[in-house]
């Protein structure tokens, strides 16, 4: 059944170039979307550095647990930032969260590029992780809360897909510096991880604050001005403004009744929030434990295991894989609204499951029998795996988590998602090189079993969230009556019955201020 929002927007031009307000807003949202650049850059850079003889020589060719430490320390930094990520974004706003996180990342990148020993390099990567935790908690929430209603899914999906922009950049930068033959071959890629942070530090002040955060703070007039300027192209009489205001305020009011004295304990306080938290943790862990961590951080070890041992060849393959992933992930992100969320989740998970089973079989044939064709097939399967991963897991993992969270616990929920990603990444990045070194192709069987478990969880526990407003989607777990009440308030606003209610709430907020 279409929501009131669908009815209101029916027949209306809602394209990305519909009017000046929408064009301006989408252009500004690009600044928040590049937060994914630094995270994507990191994995591909570490892949590339492992193929550089100069990096290997400078740090005494790390292997096993030492190599795992080089990679996983960034996740440790993100875990360390967990206690303040959501608080910072909720207390000071989404823009300040992005700016402060970006500054910490900048400091870490400078130290990483100037590292004189392993301790300094590892510490710098930990600082980068700490800044990332704050930055990537604020950025996707900002995108989802500020976007035009029909653009939320695609634009937040693109945010996660732009992980591949950083990955693509790092792969080709390390390929380009390979020929330098000195320490700058690894120092330059290490420094260039700061690019997105520099942009955000200088430009984030030109962005409007999230209207939902403003309303939560009682700053209704400012929130209204943002919605009028960017969602209604300056037309204060556009009914979409009344609809969004009414639904946001009703959702906040309901949320305050359900979740009084909000803290992280609120995430497990009632059945609805426990269900949300379970799904968020599952998405965070599954997004890292589906085999993608092997490709992101240890592609050089995989290529060594199937006969591609030349450093320059490995860097070239890494660059081609990242280019393929960039094109497919961004392209698929723009069509997420054409399919239901569950169909994308299931298609993606089934695809990577089948792909990983074939990968395991071919890896075993190469390692046991030296079958060259099987080795080449593994390389092809890496591309196929990335395609299926980009159908669902790349575009949906962030947007889905934010969609199911009401505004009062949205930043905390995303902080839990980021913590889950960091914990999963830490274990992945530390254990993968040990597992590959000790048991070879048998290590892939662990992923086969785990992905089958993921498929069962997705099928039985991930609800459908398509075709509803952000507030209605977030209320799905709280019962049909609450969803209907929020929708009804939106309908009344459009029909002109609650304009005075909006004005009264604005006056009340002004008195409190």
CSV table of C-alpha atoms in Angstrom, one decimal:
chain,number,residue,atom,x,y,z
A,1,UNK,CA,0.0,0.0,0.0
A,2,UNK,CA,1.5,3.3,-1.0
A,3,UNK,CA,2.3,5.8,1.9
A,4,UNK,CA,1.0,9.3,2.0
A,5,UNK,CA,4.4,10.5,0.8
A,6,UNK,CA,4.1,8.3,-2.3
A,7,UNK,CA,0.7,9.7,-3.0
A,8,UNK,CA,1.9,13.3,-2.6
A,9,UNK,CA,4.9,12.8,-4.9
A,10,UNK,CA,2.9,10.8,-7.5
A,11,UNK,CA,3.2,12.6,-10.9
A,12,UNK,CA,5.8,15.0,-9.5
A,13,UNK,CA,9.3,15.5,-11.0
A,14,UNK,CA,11.5,14.0,-8.3
A,15,UNK,CA,14.6,13.4,-10.4
A,16,UNK,CA,18.1,14.4,-9.2
A,17,UNK,CA,17.9,17.5,-11.4
A,18,UNK,CA,14.2,18.4,-10.7
A,19,UNK,CA,14.9,21.9,-9.5
A,20,UNK,CA,17.5,24.2,-8.2
A,21,UNK,CA,17.0,23.3,-4.5
A,22,UNK,CA,17.4,19.5,-5.1
A,23,UNK,CA,20.4,20.0,-7.4
A,24,UNK,CA,22.1,22.2,-4.8
A,25,UNK,CA,21.3,19.8,-2.0
A,26,UNK,CA,22.6,16.7,-3.9
A,27,UNK,CA,25.8,18.6,-4.8
A,28,UNK,CA,26.4,19.5,-1.1
A,29,UNK,CA,25.7,15.9,0.0
A,30,UNK,CA,28.7,14.7,-2.0
A,31,UNK,CA,30.9,16.2,0.7
A,32,UNK,CA,29.4,13.8,3.2
A,33,UNK,CA,29.5,10.9,0.8
A,34,UNK,CA,33.2,11.1,0.4
A,35,UNK,CA,33.6,10.0,4.1
A,36,UNK,CA,33.7,6.5,2.6
A,37,UNK,CA,36.8,7.4,0.7
A,38,UNK,CA,39.2,7.1,3.6
A,39,UNK,CA,37.9,3.7,4.6
A,40,UNK,CA,38.0,2.3,1.1
A,41,UNK,CA,41.4,3.8,0.5
A,42,UNK,CA,42.8,2.0,3.6
A,43,UNK,CA,42.2,-1.6,2.6
A,44,UNK,CA,43.4,-1.1,-1.0
A,45,UNK,CA,46.4,0.9,0.1
A,46,UNK,CA,47.5,-1.9,2.5
A,47,UNK,CA,47.0,-4.4,-0.2
A,48,UNK,CA,49.2,-2.3,-2.5
A,49,UNK,CA,51.9,-1.7,0.1
A,50,UNK,CA,52.2,-5.4,0.7
A,51,UNK,CA,53.2,-5.7,-3.0
A,52,UNK,CA,55.9,-2.9,-2.7
A,53,UNK,CA,59.4,-4.2,-2.1
A,54,UNK,CA,60.3,-0.8,-0.5
A,55,UNK,CA,57.6,-1.1,2.1
A,56,UNK,CA,58.4,-4.8,2.8
A,57,UNK,CA,62.1,-3.9,3.2
A,58,UNK,CA,61.4,-0.9,5.4
A,59,UNK,CA,59.2,-2.9,7.8
A,60,UNK,CA,61.2,-6.2,7.6
A,61,UNK,CA,58.7,-8.1,5.5
A,62,UNK,CA,55.9,-8.6,8.1
A,63,UNK,CA,53.9,-11.9,8.0
A,64,UNK,CA,51.3,-13.7,10.1
A,65,UNK,CA,50.3,-11.9,13.3
A,66,UNK,CA,52.6,-8.9,12.7
A,67,UNK,CA,51.1,-8.3,9.3
A,68,UNK,CA,47.7,-8.7,10.9
A,69,UNK,CA,48.6,-6.0,13.4
A,70,UNK,CA,49.5,-3.6,10.7
A,71,UNK,CA,46.0,-4.0,9.2
A,72,UNK,CA,43.8,-4.5,12.2
A,73,UNK,CA,45.1,-1.5,14.2
A,74,UNK,CA,42.8,0.8,12.3
A,75,UNK,CA,39.8,-1.2,13.5
A,76,UNK,CA,41.2,-1.0,17.1
A,77,UNK,CA,41.1,2.8,16.7
A,78,UNK,CA,37.5,2.8,15.6
A,79,UNK,CA,36.6,0.5,18.5
A,80,UNK,CA,38.3,3.0,20.9
A,81,UNK,CA,36.1,5.9,19.5
A,82,UNK,CA,32.9,4.0,20.1
A,83,UNK,CA,32.0,5.6,23.5
A,84,UNK,CA,31.9,9.1,22.0
A,85,UNK,CA,30.9,8.6,18.4
A,86,UNK,CA,27.1,8.9,18.9
A,87,UNK,CA,27.3,11.3,21.7
A,88,UNK,CA,29.4,13.7,19.6
A,89,UNK,CA,27.0,13.6,16.7
A,90,UNK,CA,23.9,14.0,18.9
A,91,UNK,CA,25.3,16.7,21.1
A,92,UNK,CA,27.1,18.9,18.6
A,93,UNK,CA,25.3,18.0,15.3
A,94,UNK,CA,26.1,15.9,12.3
A,95,UNK,CA,28.3,18.6,10.6
A,96,UNK,CA,30.6,19.0,13.7
A,97,UNK,CA,30.9,15.3,13.9
A,98,UNK,CA,32.2,15.1,10.3
A,99,UNK,CA,34.6,18.0,10.8
A,100,UNK,CA,36.2,16.7,14.0
A,101,UNK,CA,36.5,13.2,12.7
A,102,UNK,CA,38.1,14.5,9.5
A,103,UNK,CA,40.7,16.5,11.5
A,104,UNK,CA,41.7,13.5,13.5
A,105,UNK,CA,42.1,11.5,10.3
A,106,UNK,CA,44.2,14.3,8.8
A,107,UNK,CA,46.6,14.1,11.8
A,108,UNK,CA,46.8,10.3,11.5
A,109,UNK,CA,47.6,10.4,7.8
A,110,UNK,CA,50.4,12.9,8.3
A,111,UNK,CA,52.0,10.7,10.9
A,112,UNK,CA,51.5,7.6,8.8
A,113,UNK,CA,53.3,9.2,5.8
A,114,UNK,CA,56.1,10.4,8.0
A,115,UNK,CA,56.5,7.1,10.0
A,116,UNK,CA,60.1,6.2,10.8
A,117,UNK,CA,59.5,2.8,12.4
A,118,UNK,CA,56.8,0.2,12.8
A,119,UNK,CA,55.5,1.7,16.1
A,120,UNK,CA,54.9,5.1,14.6
A,121,UNK,CA,53.2,3.6,11.5
A,122,UNK,CA,50.9,1.4,13.7
A,123,UNK,CA,50.1,4.3,16.0
A,124,UNK,CA,49.2,6.6,13.1
A,125,UNK,CA,46.8,3.9,11.7
A,126,UNK,CA,45.2,3.7,15.1
A,127,UNK,CA,44.6,7.5,15.1
A,128,UNK,CA,43.1,7.3,11.6
A,129,UNK,CA,40.7,4.6,12.9
A,130,UNK,CA,39.7,6.8,15.9
A,131,UNK,CA,38.9,9.7,13.6
A,132,UNK,CA,37.0,7.5,11.1
A,133,UNK,CA,34.8,6.2,13.9
A,134,UNK,CA,33.5,9.7,14.6
A,135,UNK,CA,33.4,10.8,11.0
A,136,UNK,CA,31.5,7.8,9.5
A,137,UNK,CA,29.0,7.8,12.3
A,138,UNK,CA,27.9,11.4,11.5
A,139,UNK,CA,28.1,11.3,7.7
A,140,UNK,CA,25.6,8.6,6.6
A,141,UNK,CA,23.1,9.8,9.2
A,142,UNK,CA,23.4,13.3,7.8
A,143,UNK,CA,22.8,12.1,4.3
A,144,UNK,CA,19.7,10.1,5.2
A,145,UNK,CA,18.2,12.8,7.4
A,146,UNK,CA,18.8,15.6,4.9
A,147,UNK,CA,18.2,14.0,1.5
A,148,UNK,CA,15.0,14.5,-0.5
A,149,UNK,CA,12.6,11.6,0.4
A,150,UNK,CA,12.9,9.6,-2.8
A,151,UNK,CA,16.7,10.1,-2.9
A,152,UNK,CA,17.5,8.8,0.5
A,153,UNK,CA,18.0,5.1,-0.4
A,154,UNK,CA,20.1,5.7,-3.5
A,155,UNK,CA,22.2,8.5,-2.0
A,156,UNK,CA,23.0,6.7,1.2
A,157,UNK,CA,23.7,3.6,-0.9
A,158,UNK,CA,26.1,5.6,-3.0
A,159,UNK,CA,27.8,6.7,0.2
A,160,UNK,CA,28.8,3.2,1.0
A,161,UNK,CA,29.6,2.5,-2.7
A,162,UNK,CA,32.0,5.4,-2.7
A,163,UNK,CA,34.2,3.2,-0.5
A,164,UNK,CA,35.3,1.9,-3.8
A,165,UNK,CA,36.4,5.4,-4.9
A,166,UNK,CA,39.0,5.4,-2.2
A,167,UNK,CA,39.9,1.8,-3.0
A,168,UNK,CA,40.2,2.5,-6.7
A,169,UNK,CA,42.4,5.6,-6.0
A,170,UNK,CA,44.7,3.7,-3.6
A,171,UNK,CA,45.2,0.8,-6.0
A,172,UNK,CA,46.3,3.0,-8.9
A,173,UNK,CA,48.3,5.4,-6.7
A,174,UNK,CA,50.4,2.5,-5.3
A,175,UNK,CA,50.7,1.1,-8.9
A,176,UNK,CA,52.0,4.5,-10.0
A,177,UNK,CA,54.5,4.9,-7.1
A,178,UNK,CA,55.8,1.3,-7.5
A,179,UNK,CA,58.3,2.5,-10.1
A,180,UNK,CA,59.8,5.1,-7.8
A,181,UNK,CA,61.9,2.4,-6.1
A,182,UNK,CA,62.4,4.3,-2.8
A,183,UNK,CA,60.5,5.0,0.5
A,184,UNK,CA,58.3,7.6,-1.2
A,185,UNK,CA,56.7,4.7,-3.1
A,186,UNK,CA,54.8,3.9,0.2
A,187,UNK,CA,54.9,7.4,1.9
A,188,UNK,CA,52.9,9.1,-0.9
A,189,UNK,CA,50.0,6.7,-0.8
A,190,UNK,CA,50.0,6.9,3.0
A,191,UNK,CA,49.7,10.7,2.8
A,192,UNK,CA,47.0,10.8,0.1
A,193,UNK,CA,44.5,9.0,2.4
A,194,UNK,CA,43.8,12.5,3.8
A,195,UNK,CA,42.3,14.0,0.7
A,196,UNK,CA,38.6,13.6,1.7
A,197,UNK,CA,39.4,14.9,5.2
A,198,UNK,CA,41.0,18.1,3.9
A,199,UNK,CA,37.9,18.7,1.7
A,200,UNK,CA,35.5,18.2,4.6
A,201,UNK,CA,37.4,20.3,7.1
A,202,UNK,CA,37.2,23.4,4.8
A,203,UNK,CA,33.8,22.9,3.2
A,204,UNK,CA,31.5,21.2,5.8
A,205,UNK,CA,30.6,24.7,7.2
A,206,UNK,CA,28.7,25.5,3.9
A,207,UNK,CA,26.3,22.6,4.5
A,208,UNK,CA,22.9,23.0,6.1
A,209,UNK,CA,22.5,21.1,9.4
A,210,UNK,CA,20.2,18.0,9.4
A,211,UNK,CA,16.6,19.2,9.7
A,212,UNK,CA,15.8,16.1,11.8
A,213,UNK,CA,18.6,16.9,14.2
A,214,UNK,CA,17.4,20.6,14.4
A,215,UNK,CA,13.9,19.5,15.2
A,216,UNK,CA,15.2,17.2,17.9
A,217,UNK,CA,16.9,20.2,19.4
A,218,UNK,CA,13.7,22.3,19.2
A,219,UNK,CA,15.0,24.5,16.4
A,220,UNK,CA,11.9,24.1,14.3
A,221,UNK,CA,12.2,27.3,12.4
A,222,UNK,CA,15.7,26.5,11.2
A,223,UNK,CA,14.6,23.0,10.2
A,224,UNK,CA,11.6,24.4,8.3
A,225,UNK,CA,13.9,26.8,6.4
A,226,UNK,CA,16.1,23.9,5.3
A,227,UNK,CA,13.2,21.8,4.1
A,228,UNK,CA,11.6,24.8,2.3
A,229,UNK,CA,14.9,25.8,0.6
A,230,UNK,CA,16.0,22.3,-0.5
A,231,UNK,CA,13.0,20.0,-0.6
A,232,UNK,CA,10.5,22.5,-1.8
A,233,UNK,CA,12.7,24.7,-3.9
A,234,UNK,CA,11.9,27.8,-1.8
A,235,UNK,CA,8.1,27.3,-1.9
A,236,UNK,CA,6.9,27.5,1.7
A,237,UNK,CA,3.4,26.5,0.7
A,238,UNK,CA,4.5,23.1,-0.8
A,239,UNK,CA,2.6,20.4,1.2
A,240,UNK,CA,5.8,18.2,1.3
A,241,UNK,CA,7.1,20.6,4.0
A,242,UNK,CA,4.1,20.2,6.2
A,243,UNK,CA,4.1,16.4,5.7
A,244,UNK,CA,7.8,16.0,6.6
A,245,UNK,CA,7.6,18.4,9.6
A,246,UNK,CA,4.5,16.6,11.0
A,247,UNK,CA,5.9,13.1,10.5
A,248,UNK,CA,9.3,14.0,12.0
A,249,UNK,CA,7.7,15.7,15.1
A,250,UNK,CA,5.3,12.9,15.6
A,251,UNK,CA,8.0,10.3,15.3
A,252,UNK,CA,10.2,12.2,17.8
A,253,UNK,CA,7.3,12.6,20.2
A,254,UNK,CA,6.4,8.8,20.0
A,255,UNK,CA,10.1,8.0,20.3
A,256,UNK,CA,10.5,10.1,23.5
A,257,UNK,CA,7.6,8.3,25.1
A,258,UNK,CA,9.0,4.9,24.3
A,259,UNK,CA,12.7,5.7,24.8
A,260,UNK,CA,12.9,8.0,27.8
A,261,UNK,CA,16.4,8.9,29.2
A,262,UNK,CA,18.1,7.8,26.0
A,263,UNK,CA,21.5,5.9,26.4
A,264,UNK,CA,23.1,2.9,24.9
A,265,UNK,CA,21.0,0.8,27.3
A,266,UNK,CA,18.0,2.1,25.3
A,267,UNK,CA,19.1,-0.1,22.5
A,268,UNK,CA,18.1,-3.2,24.5
A,269,UNK,CA,15.4,-1.7,26.7
A,270,UNK,CA,12.4,-3.1,24.8
A,271,UNK,CA,11.6,-5.9,22.3
A,272,UNK,CA,11.5,-3.5,19.3
A,273,UNK,CA,14.9,-2.0,20.1
A,274,UNK,CA,16.4,-5.4,20.8
A,275,UNK,CA,15.3,-6.6,17.4
A,276,UNK,CA,16.8,-3.5,15.8
A,277,UNK,CA,20.1,-4.0,17.6
A,278,UNK,CA,20.3,-7.6,16.7
A,279,UNK,CA,19.8,-6.8,13.0
A,280,UNK,CA,22.4,-3.9,13.2
A,281,UNK,CA,25.0,-6.1,14.8
A,282,UNK,CA,24.3,-8.8,12.2
A,283,UNK,CA,24.7,-6.4,9.3
A,284,UNK,CA,27.9,-5.0,10.8
A,285,UNK,CA,29.5,-8.5,11.2
A,286,UNK,CA,28.2,-10.0,8.0
A,287,UNK,CA,29.4,-7.0,6.0
A,288,UNK,CA,33.0,-7.9,7.0
A,289,UNK,CA,32.8,-11.7,7.5
A,290,UNK,CA,31.4,-12.6,4.0
A,291,UNK,CA,34.9,-13.1,2.5
A,292,UNK,CA,35.3,-9.6,1.3
A,293,UNK,CA,37.9,-8.9,4.0
A,294,UNK,CA,40.2,-11.4,2.2
A,295,UNK,CA,40.0,-9.3,-1.0
A,296,UNK,CA,40.2,-6.0,0.7
A,297,UNK,CA,43.3,-6.5,2.8
A,298,UNK,CA,45.0,-9.7,1.6
A,299,UNK,CA,44.6,-9.9,-2.1
A,300,UNK,CA,48.3,-10.2,-2.5
A,301,UNK,CA,48.3,-13.4,-0.4
A,302,UNK,CA,45.4,-14.8,-2.5
A,303,UNK,CA,47.2,-14.0,-5.7
A,304,UNK,CA,50.4,-15.6,-4.4
A,305,UNK,CA,48.4,-18.8,-3.6
A,306,UNK,CA,47.2,-19.1,-7.2
A,307,UNK,CA,50.4,-18.4,-9.0
A,308,UNK,CA,50.3,-14.6,-9.5
A,309,UNK,CA,53.5,-13.6,-7.6
A,310,UNK,CA,55.0,-10.7,-9.6
A,311,UNK,CA,54.6,-7.4,-7.7
A,312,UNK,CA,53.7,-5.2,-10.6
A,313,UNK,CA,51.2,-7.8,-11.9
A,314,UNK,CA,49.6,-7.9,-8.5
A,315,UNK,CA,49.2,-4.2,-8.4
A,316,UNK,CA,47.7,-4.2,-11.9
A,317,UNK,CA,45.2,-6.9,-10.9
A,318,UNK,CA,44.3,-5.0,-7.7
A,319,UNK,CA,43.7,-1.8,-9.8
A,320,UNK,CA,41.4,-3.6,-12.3
A,321,UNK,CA,39.4,-5.2,-9.5
A,322,UNK,CA,38.9,-1.9,-7.8
A,323,UNK,CA,37.8,-0.2,-11.1
A,324,UNK,CA,35.3,-3.0,-11.7
A,325,UNK,CA,34.0,-2.7,-8.1
A,326,UNK,CA,33.7,1.1,-8.4
A,327,UNK,CA,31.6,0.9,-11.6
A,328,UNK,CA,29.3,-1.9,-10.4
A,329,UNK,CA,28.8,-0.6,-6.8
A,330,UNK,CA,27.9,3.0,-7.8
A,331,UNK,CA,25.8,1.8,-10.8
A,332,UNK,CA,23.8,-0.6,-8.7
A,333,UNK,CA,23.3,1.9,-5.9
A,334,UNK,CA,21.2,4.1,-8.1
A,335,UNK,CA,18.7,1.3,-8.8
A,336,UNK,CA,18.1,0.2,-5.2
A,337,UNK,CA,14.7,1.8,-5.1
A,338,UNK,CA,13.5,-0.3,-8.0
A,339,UNK,CA,13.6,-3.5,-6.0
A,340,UNK,CA,12.5,-4.5,-2.5
A,341,UNK,CA,15.2,-4.5,0.2
A,342,UNK,CA,14.7,-8.2,0.9
A,343,UNK,CA,15.1,-9.2,-2.7
A,344,UNK,CA,18.5,-7.4,-2.9
A,345,UNK,CA,19.7,-8.8,0.4
A,346,UNK,CA,18.8,-12.4,-0.6
A,347,UNK,CA,20.1,-12.2,-4.2
A,348,UNK,CA,23.4,-10.8,-2.9
A,349,UNK,CA,23.8,-13.3,-0.2
A,350,UNK,CA,22.9,-16.3,-2.3
A,351,UNK,CA,25.2,-15.1,-5.0
A,352,UNK,CA,28.3,-14.7,-2.8
A,353,UNK,CA,27.5,-18.1,-1.1
A,354,UNK,CA,27.5,-20.0,-4.4
A,355,UNK,CA,30.5,-18.0,-5.6
A,356,UNK,CA,32.5,-18.8,-2.5
A,357,UNK,CA,31.8,-22.6,-2.7
A,358,UNK,CA,33.1,-22.5,-6.3
A,359,UNK,CA,36.1,-20.5,-5.1
A,360,UNK,CA,36.9,-23.0,-2.4
A,361,UNK,CA,36.8,-25.9,-4.9
A,362,UNK,CA,39.1,-24.2,-7.4
A,363,UNK,CA,41.5,-23.0,-4.7
A,364,UNK,CA,41.8,-26.6,-3.5
A,365,UNK,CA,42.4,-27.9,-7.1
A,366,UNK,CA,45.3,-25.4,-7.6
A,367,UNK,CA,47.0,-25.9,-4.2
A,368,UNK,CA,46.7,-29.7,-4.3
A,369,UNK,CA,47.1,-30.5,-8.0
A,370,UNK,CA,48.7,-27.3,-9.4
A,371,UNK,CA,45.8,-26.9,-11.8
A,372,UNK,CA,46.5,-23.6,-13.6
A,373,UNK,CA,43.0,-23.4,-15.0
A,374,UNK,CA,41.6,-23.6,-11.5
A,375,UNK,CA,43.9,-20.7,-10.4
A,376,UNK,CA,42.7,-18.5,-13.3
A,377,UNK,CA,39.1,-19.4,-12.4
A,378,UNK,CA,39.7,-18.2,-8.8
A,379,UNK,CA,40.7,-14.8,-10.3
A,380,UNK,CA,37.5,-14.7,-12.3
A,381,UNK,CA,35.4,-15.7,-9.3
A,382,UNK,CA,36.8,-12.7,-7.4
A,383,UNK,CA,35.2,-10.4,-10.0
A,384,UNK,CA,31.9,-12.4,-9.9
A,385,UNK,CA,31.9,-12.3,-6.0
A,386,UNK,CA,32.4,-8.5,-6.0
A,387,UNK,CA,29.4,-8.1,-8.4
A,388,UNK,CA,27.1,-10.1,-6.2
A,389,UNK,CA,28.4,-8.4,-3.0
A,390,UNK,CA,27.7,-5.0,-4.7
A,391,UNK,CA,24.0,-6.0,-5.4
A,392,UNK,CA,23.0,-5.9,-1.7
A,393,UNK,CA,25.8,-5.7,0.8
A,394,UNK,CA,27.5,-2.7,-0.5
A,395,UNK,CA,24.5,-0.4,-1.1
A,396,UNK,CA,22.2,-1.5,1.7
A,397,UNK,CA,24.3,-2.1,4.9
A,398,UNK,CA,24.3,1.6,6.0
A,399,UNK,CA,21.0,2.8,4.6
A,400,UNK,CA,19.1,-0.2,6.0
A,401,UNK,CA,20.5,0.2,9.5
A,402,UNK,CA,19.6,3.9,9.6
A,403,UNK,CA,16.1,3.3,8.1
A,404,UNK,CA,15.1,1.0,11.0
A,405,UNK,CA,16.3,3.4,13.7
A,406,UNK,CA,14.1,6.2,15.2
A,407,UNK,CA,15.9,9.6,15.4
A,408,UNK,CA,16.6,9.5,19.2
A,409,UNK,CA,18.7,6.4,18.9
A,410,UNK,CA,19.8,6.8,15.3
A,411,UNK,CA,23.4,7.9,16.0
A,412,UNK,CA,23.8,5.4,18.8
A,413,UNK,CA,22.5,2.6,16.5
A,414,UNK,CA,24.9,3.6,13.8
A,415,UNK,CA,27.7,3.7,16.4
A,416,UNK,CA,26.8,0.1,17.3
A,417,UNK,CA,26.9,-0.8,13.6
A,418,UNK,CA,30.4,0.8,13.3
A,419,UNK,CA,31.6,-1.0,16.4
A,420,UNK,CA,30.4,-4.3,14.9
A,421,UNK,CA,32.2,-3.5,11.7
A,422,UNK,CA,35.3,-2.6,13.6
A,423,UNK,CA,35.3,-5.7,15.8
A,424,UNK,CA,34.6,-8.0,12.8
A,425,UNK,CA,37.3,-6.2,10.8
A,426,UNK,CA,39.8,-6.5,13.7
A,427,UNK,CA,39.3,-10.3,13.8
A,428,UNK,CA,39.3,-10.5,10.0
A,429,UNK,CA,42.4,-8.5,9.5
A,430,UNK,CA,44.3,-10.3,12.3
A,431,UNK,CA,43.2,-13.9,11.7
A,432,UNK,CA,43.0,-14.0,7.9
A,433,UNK,CA,46.8,-14.1,7.3
A,434,UNK,CA,47.2,-16.7,10.0
A,435,UNK,CA,44.5,-18.9,8.6
A,436,UNK,CA,45.7,-18.7,5.0
A,437,UNK,CA,49.3,-19.4,6.1
A,438,UNK,CA,48.5,-22.4,8.3
A,439,UNK,CA,45.7,-24.3,6.5
A,440,UNK,CA,45.6,-22.8,3.0
A,441,UNK,CA,42.5,-23.6,1.0
A,442,UNK,CA,40.7,-25.3,3.9
A,443,UNK,CA,40.4,-21.8,5.5
A,444,UNK,CA,37.8,-21.0,2.8
A,445,UNK,CA,35.5,-23.7,4.2
A,446,UNK,CA,35.0,-21.6,7.3
A,447,UNK,CA,33.6,-18.8,5.1
A,448,UNK,CA,31.4,-21.3,3.2
A,449,UNK,CA,29.7,-22.3,6.5
A,450,UNK,CA,29.5,-18.8,7.8
A,451,UNK,CA,27.9,-17.4,4.7
A,452,UNK,CA,25.3,-20.1,4.8
A,453,UNK,CA,24.5,-19.0,8.4
A,454,UNK,CA,24.2,-15.4,7.1
A,455,UNK,CA,21.7,-16.4,4.5
A,456,UNK,CA,19.5,-18.0,7.1
A,457,UNK,CA,19.6,-14.9,9.3
A,458,UNK,CA,18.8,-12.6,6.4
A,459,UNK,CA,15.9,-14.8,5.2
A,460,UNK,CA,14.2,-15.1,8.6
A,461,UNK,CA,14.9,-11.8,10.4
A,462,UNK,CA,15.4,-8.9,7.9
A,463,UNK,CA,12.1,-7.1,7.4
A,464,UNK,CA,11.1,-5.3,4.3
A,465,UNK,CA,11.5,-1.5,4.6
A,466,UNK,CA,10.6,-0.3,1.1
A,467,UNK,CA,7.9,2.3,0.1
A,468,UNK,CA,7.6,4.1,3.4
A,469,UNK,CA,8.8,7.4,4.8
A,470,UNK,CA,11.9,7.4,7.0
A,471,UNK,CA,9.7,7.9,10.1
A,472,UNK,CA,7.3,5.1,9.1
A,473,UNK,CA,10.1,2.8,8.4
A,474,UNK,CA,11.8,3.4,11.7
A,475,UNK,CA,8.5,2.7,13.5
A,476,UNK,CA,8.0,-0.7,11.8
A,477,UNK,CA,9.3,-2.5,14.9
A,478,UNK,CA,7.1,-0.6,17.3
A,479,UNK,CA,3.8,-1.9,15.9
A,480,UNK,CA,1.4,-1.2,13.1
A,481,UNK,CA,-0.6,1.3,15.3
A,482,UNK,CA,2.4,3.6,15.6
A,483,UNK,CA,3.2,3.4,11.9
A,484,UNK,CA,-0.4,4.3,11.1
A,485,UNK,CA,-0.4,7.2,13.6
A,486,UNK,CA,2.7,8.7,12.1
A,487,UNK,CA,1.2,8.3,8.6
A,488,UNK,CA,-2.1,9.9,9.8
A,489,UNK,CA,-0.3,12.9,11.2
A,490,UNK,CA,1.4,13.4,7.8
A,491,UNK,CA,-1.9,13.1,6.0
A,492,UNK,CA,-3.5,15.7,8.3
A,493,UNK,CA,-0.6,18.0,7.7
A,494,UNK,CA,-1.1,17.8,3.9
A,495,UNK,CA,-4.8,18.4,4.3
A,496,UNK,CA,-4.0,21.5,6.4
A,497,UNK,CA,-5.4,20.2,9.7
A,498,UNK,CA,-2.2,20.4,11.8
A,499,UNK,CA,-0.6,23.6,10.7
A,500,UNK,CA,-1.6,25.1,13.9
A,501,UNK,CA,-0.1,22.1,15.8
A,502,UNK,CA,3.2,22.7,14.0
A,503,UNK,CA,3.1,26.4,15.0
A,504,UNK,CA,2.3,25.5,18.6
A,505,UNK,CA,5.2,23.1,18.8
A,506,UNK,CA,7.5,25.7,17.4
A,507,UNK,CA,6.3,28.2,20.0
A,508,UNK,CA,6.8,25.6,22.8
A,509,UNK,CA,10.3,24.9,21.6
A,510,UNK,CA,11.0,28.6,21.5
A,511,UNK,CA,9.8,29.0,25.1
A,512,UNK,CA,12.1,26.1,26.2
A,513,UNK,CA,15.0,27.6,24.4
